[in-house]
Backbone as JSON, one array per atom type, in Angstrom:
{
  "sequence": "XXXXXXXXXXXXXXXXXXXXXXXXXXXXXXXXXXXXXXXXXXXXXXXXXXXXXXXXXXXXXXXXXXXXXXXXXXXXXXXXXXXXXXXXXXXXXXXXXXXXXXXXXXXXXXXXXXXXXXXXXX",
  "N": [[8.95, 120.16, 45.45], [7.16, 122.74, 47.02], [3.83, 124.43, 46.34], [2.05, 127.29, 47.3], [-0.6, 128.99, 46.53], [-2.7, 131.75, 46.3], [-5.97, 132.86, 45.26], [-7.88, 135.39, 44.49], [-9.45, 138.14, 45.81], [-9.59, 141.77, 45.9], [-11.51, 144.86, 45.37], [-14.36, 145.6, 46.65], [-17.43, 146.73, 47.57], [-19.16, 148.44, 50.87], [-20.84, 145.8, 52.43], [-20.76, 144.22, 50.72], [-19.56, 140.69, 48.68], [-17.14, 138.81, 49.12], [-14.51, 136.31, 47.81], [-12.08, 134.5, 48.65], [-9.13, 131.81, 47.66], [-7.25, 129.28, 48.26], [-4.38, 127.58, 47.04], [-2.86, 124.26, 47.29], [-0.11, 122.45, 45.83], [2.08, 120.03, 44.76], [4.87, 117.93, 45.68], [3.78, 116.2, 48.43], [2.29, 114.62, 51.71], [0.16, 115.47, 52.96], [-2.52, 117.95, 53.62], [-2.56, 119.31, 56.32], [-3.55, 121.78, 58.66], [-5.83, 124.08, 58.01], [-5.17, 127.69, 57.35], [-6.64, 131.09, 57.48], [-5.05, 134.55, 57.43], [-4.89, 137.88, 58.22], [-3.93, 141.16, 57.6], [-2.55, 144.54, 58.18], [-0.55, 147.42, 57.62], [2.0, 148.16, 59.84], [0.31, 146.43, 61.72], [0.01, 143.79, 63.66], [-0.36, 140.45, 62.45], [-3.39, 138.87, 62.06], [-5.04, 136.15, 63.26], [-7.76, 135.12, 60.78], [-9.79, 132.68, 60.26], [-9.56, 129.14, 60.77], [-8.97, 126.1, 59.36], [-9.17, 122.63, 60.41], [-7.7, 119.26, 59.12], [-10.35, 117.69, 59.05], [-12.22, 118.86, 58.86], [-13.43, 120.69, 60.66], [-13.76, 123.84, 62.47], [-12.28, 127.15, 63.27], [-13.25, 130.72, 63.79], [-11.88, 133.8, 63.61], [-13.3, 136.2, 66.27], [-13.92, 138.62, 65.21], [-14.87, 138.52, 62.98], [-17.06, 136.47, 62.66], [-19.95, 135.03, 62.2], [-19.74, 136.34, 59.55], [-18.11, 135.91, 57.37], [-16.94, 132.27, 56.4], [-15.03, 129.31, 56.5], [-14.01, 127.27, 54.1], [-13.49, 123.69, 52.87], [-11.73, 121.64, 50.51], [-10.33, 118.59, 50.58], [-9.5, 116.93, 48.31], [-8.87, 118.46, 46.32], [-6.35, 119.47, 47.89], [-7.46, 122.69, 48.66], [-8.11, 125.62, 50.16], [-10.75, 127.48, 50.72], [-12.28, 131.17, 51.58], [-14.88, 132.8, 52.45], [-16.23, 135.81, 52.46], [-18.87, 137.72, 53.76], [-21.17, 140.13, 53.9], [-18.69, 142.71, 54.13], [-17.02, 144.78, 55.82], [-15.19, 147.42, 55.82], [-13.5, 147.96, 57.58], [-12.37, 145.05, 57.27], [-10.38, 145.32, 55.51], [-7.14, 144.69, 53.74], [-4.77, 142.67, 54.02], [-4.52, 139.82, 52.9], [-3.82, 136.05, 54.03], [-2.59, 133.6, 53.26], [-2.46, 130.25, 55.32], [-0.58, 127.6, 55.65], [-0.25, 123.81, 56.7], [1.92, 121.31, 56.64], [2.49, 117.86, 56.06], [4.92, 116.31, 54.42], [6.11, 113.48, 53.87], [4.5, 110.49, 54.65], [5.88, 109.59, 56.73], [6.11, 111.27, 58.79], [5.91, 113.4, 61.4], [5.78, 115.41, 62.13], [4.74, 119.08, 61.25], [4.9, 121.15, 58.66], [5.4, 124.61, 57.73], [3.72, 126.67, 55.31], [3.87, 129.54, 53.92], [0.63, 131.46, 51.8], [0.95, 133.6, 48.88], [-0.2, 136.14, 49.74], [-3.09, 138.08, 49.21], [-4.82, 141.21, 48.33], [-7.16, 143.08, 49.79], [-10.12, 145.11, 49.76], [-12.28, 147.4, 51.27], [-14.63, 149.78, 50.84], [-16.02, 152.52, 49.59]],
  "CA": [[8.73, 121.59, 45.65], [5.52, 123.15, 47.11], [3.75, 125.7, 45.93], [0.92, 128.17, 47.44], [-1.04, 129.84, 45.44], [-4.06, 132.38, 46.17], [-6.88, 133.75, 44.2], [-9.45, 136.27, 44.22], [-9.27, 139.62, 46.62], [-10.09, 142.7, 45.06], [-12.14, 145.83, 45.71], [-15.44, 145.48, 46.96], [-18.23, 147.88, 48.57], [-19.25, 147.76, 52.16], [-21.66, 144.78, 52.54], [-20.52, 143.02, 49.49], [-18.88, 139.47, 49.51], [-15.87, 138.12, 48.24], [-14.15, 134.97, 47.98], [-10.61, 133.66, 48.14], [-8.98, 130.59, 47.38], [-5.74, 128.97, 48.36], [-4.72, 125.69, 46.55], [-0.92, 123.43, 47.62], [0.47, 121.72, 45.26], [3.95, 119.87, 44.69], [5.46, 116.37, 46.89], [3.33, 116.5, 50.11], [1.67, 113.89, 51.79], [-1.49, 115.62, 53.62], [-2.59, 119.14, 54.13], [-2.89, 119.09, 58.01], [-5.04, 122.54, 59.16], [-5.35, 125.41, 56.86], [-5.62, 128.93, 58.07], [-6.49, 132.47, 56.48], [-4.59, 135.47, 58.55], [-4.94, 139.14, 58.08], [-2.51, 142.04, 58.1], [-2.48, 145.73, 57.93], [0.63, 148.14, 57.93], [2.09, 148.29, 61.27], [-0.56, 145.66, 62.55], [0.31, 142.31, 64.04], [-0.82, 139.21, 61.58], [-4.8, 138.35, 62.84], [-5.83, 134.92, 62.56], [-9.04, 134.99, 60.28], [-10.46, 131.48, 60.11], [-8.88, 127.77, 60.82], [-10.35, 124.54, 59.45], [-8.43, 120.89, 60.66], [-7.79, 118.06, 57.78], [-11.06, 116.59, 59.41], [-13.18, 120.04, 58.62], [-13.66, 121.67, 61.96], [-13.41, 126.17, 61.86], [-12.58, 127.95, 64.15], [-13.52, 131.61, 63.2], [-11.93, 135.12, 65.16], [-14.07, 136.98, 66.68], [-14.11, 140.45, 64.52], [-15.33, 138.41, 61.47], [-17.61, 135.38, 63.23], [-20.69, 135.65, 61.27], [-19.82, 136.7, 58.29], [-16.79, 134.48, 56.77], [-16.9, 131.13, 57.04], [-13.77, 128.66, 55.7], [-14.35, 125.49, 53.77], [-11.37, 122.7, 52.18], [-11.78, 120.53, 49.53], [-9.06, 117.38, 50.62], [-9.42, 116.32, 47.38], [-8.0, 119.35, 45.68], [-5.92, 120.64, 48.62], [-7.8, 123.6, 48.82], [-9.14, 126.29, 51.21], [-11.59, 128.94, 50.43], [-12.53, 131.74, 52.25], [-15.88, 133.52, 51.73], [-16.42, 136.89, 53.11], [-19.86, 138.43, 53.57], [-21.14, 141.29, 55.01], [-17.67, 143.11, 54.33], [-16.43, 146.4, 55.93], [-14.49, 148.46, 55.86], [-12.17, 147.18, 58.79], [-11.69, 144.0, 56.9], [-9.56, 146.12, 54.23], [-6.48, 144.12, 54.56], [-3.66, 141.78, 52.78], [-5.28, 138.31, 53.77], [-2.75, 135.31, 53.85], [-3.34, 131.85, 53.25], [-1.48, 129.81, 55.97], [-0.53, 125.69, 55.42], [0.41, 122.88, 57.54], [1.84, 120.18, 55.39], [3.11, 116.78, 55.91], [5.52, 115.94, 53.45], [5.87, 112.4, 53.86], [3.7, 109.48, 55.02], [6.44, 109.03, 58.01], [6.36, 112.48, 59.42], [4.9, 113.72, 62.27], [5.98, 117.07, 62.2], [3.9, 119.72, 60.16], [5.36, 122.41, 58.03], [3.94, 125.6, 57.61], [3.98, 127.66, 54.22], [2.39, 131.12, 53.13], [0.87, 131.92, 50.92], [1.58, 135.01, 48.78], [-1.24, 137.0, 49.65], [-4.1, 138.9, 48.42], [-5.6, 142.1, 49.05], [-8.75, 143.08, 50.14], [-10.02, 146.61, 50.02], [-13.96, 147.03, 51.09], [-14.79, 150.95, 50.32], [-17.55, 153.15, 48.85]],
  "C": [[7.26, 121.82, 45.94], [5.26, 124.43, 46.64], [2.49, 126.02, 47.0], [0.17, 129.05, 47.03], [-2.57, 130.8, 45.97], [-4.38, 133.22, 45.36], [-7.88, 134.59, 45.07], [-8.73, 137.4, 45.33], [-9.88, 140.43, 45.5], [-10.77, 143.83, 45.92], [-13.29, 145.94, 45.81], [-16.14, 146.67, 47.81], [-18.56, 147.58, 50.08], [-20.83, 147.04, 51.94], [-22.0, 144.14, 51.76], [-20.09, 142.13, 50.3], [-18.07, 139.52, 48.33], [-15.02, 136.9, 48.8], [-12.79, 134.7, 48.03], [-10.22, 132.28, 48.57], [-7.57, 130.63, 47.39], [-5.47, 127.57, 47.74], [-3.07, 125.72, 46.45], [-1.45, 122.81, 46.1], [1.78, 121.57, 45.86], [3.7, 118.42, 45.9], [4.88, 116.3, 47.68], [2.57, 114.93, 50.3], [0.31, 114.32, 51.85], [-1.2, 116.84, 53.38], [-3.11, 119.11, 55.05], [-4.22, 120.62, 57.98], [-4.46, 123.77, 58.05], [-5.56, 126.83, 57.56], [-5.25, 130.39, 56.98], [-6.55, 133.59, 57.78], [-4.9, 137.0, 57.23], [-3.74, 140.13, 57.91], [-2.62, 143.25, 57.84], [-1.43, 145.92, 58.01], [0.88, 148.05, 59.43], [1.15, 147.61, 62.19], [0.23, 144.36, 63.12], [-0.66, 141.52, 63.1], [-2.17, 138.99, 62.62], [-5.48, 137.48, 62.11], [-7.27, 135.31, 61.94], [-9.79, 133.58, 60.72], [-8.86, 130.26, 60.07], [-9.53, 126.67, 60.61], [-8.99, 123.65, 59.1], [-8.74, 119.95, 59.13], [-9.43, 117.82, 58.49], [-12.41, 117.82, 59.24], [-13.51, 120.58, 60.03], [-13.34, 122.61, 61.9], [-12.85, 126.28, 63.26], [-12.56, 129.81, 63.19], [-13.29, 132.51, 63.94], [-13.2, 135.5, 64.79], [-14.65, 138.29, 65.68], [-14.66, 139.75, 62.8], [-16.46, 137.04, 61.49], [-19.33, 135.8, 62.95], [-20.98, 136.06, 60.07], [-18.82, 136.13, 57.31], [-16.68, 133.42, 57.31], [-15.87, 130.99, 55.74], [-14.42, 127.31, 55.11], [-12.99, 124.99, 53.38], [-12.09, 122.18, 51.5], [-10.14, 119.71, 49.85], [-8.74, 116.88, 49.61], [-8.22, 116.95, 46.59], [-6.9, 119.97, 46.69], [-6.14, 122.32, 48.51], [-8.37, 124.34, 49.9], [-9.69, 127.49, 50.64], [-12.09, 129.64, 52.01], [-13.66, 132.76, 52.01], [-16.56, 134.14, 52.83], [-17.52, 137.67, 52.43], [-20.1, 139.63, 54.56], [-20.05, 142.25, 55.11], [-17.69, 144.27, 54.45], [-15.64, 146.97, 55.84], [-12.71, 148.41, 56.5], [-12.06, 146.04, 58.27], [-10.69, 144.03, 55.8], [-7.97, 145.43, 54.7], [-5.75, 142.98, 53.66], [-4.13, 140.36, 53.52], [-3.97, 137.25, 53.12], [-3.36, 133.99, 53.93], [-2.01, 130.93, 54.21], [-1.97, 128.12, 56.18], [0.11, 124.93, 56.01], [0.72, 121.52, 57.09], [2.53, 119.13, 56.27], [3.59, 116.4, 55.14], [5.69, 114.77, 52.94], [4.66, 111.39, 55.28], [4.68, 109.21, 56.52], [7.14, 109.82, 58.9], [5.33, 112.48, 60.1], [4.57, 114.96, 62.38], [5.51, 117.57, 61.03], [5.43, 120.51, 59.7], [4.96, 123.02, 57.46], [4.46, 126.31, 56.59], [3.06, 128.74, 53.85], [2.47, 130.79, 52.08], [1.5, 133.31, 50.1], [0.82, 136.32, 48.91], [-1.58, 137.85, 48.65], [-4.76, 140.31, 49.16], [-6.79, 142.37, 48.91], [-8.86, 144.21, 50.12], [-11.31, 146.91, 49.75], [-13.82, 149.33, 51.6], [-15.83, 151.09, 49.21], [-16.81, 153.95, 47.65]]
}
């Protein structure tokens, strides 16, 4: 069984920071690329940040600058640490995982997490 688990969100001012943290557990072999998505009501899901088993980002646009992603391989973890936060980043953030289950798979499989919210206000 896998699990997904994220921490931290919360209520922050504009041009605070805040941090969240996603950490697998359970049977897996690897954690392939990790990714933290966005979401408002009635929005479409917006990739945040992507970092590869091998640490490489990529970072959208509307937050490039001010959140960067890290991993720990060790712990299967990804953090996400948001500076500079406005207003427009107010928002249910998702932790998204690309697992390998066994050693003789090729094919990923992708699990949410259960998200966190974010909510940057005066």
């Amino acid at each position: 069984q896998v699990e997904v688990v994220q921490s931290g969100g919360g209520l922050v001012q504009p041009g605070g920071s805040l941090r969240l943290s996603c950490a697998v557990s359970g049977s897996i072999f690897r954690v392939d690329t990790m990714q933290w998505y966005r979401q408002n009501p009635g929005k479409l899901r917006e990739m945040v940040a992507s970092i590869t088993f091998d640490g490489s980002t990529n970072i959208g646009d509307s937050v490039r600058g001010r959140f960067t992603a890290s991993r720990d391989n060790a712990k299967n973890t990804i953090d996400l640490q948001m500076n500079s936060l406005k207003p427009e980043d107010s928002a249910d953030y998702y932790c998204l995982v690309h697992l390998l289950l066994t050693s003789s798979q090729s094919k990923t499989y992708a699990y949410w997490g259960q998200g966190t919210q974010v909510s940057v206000s005066s």
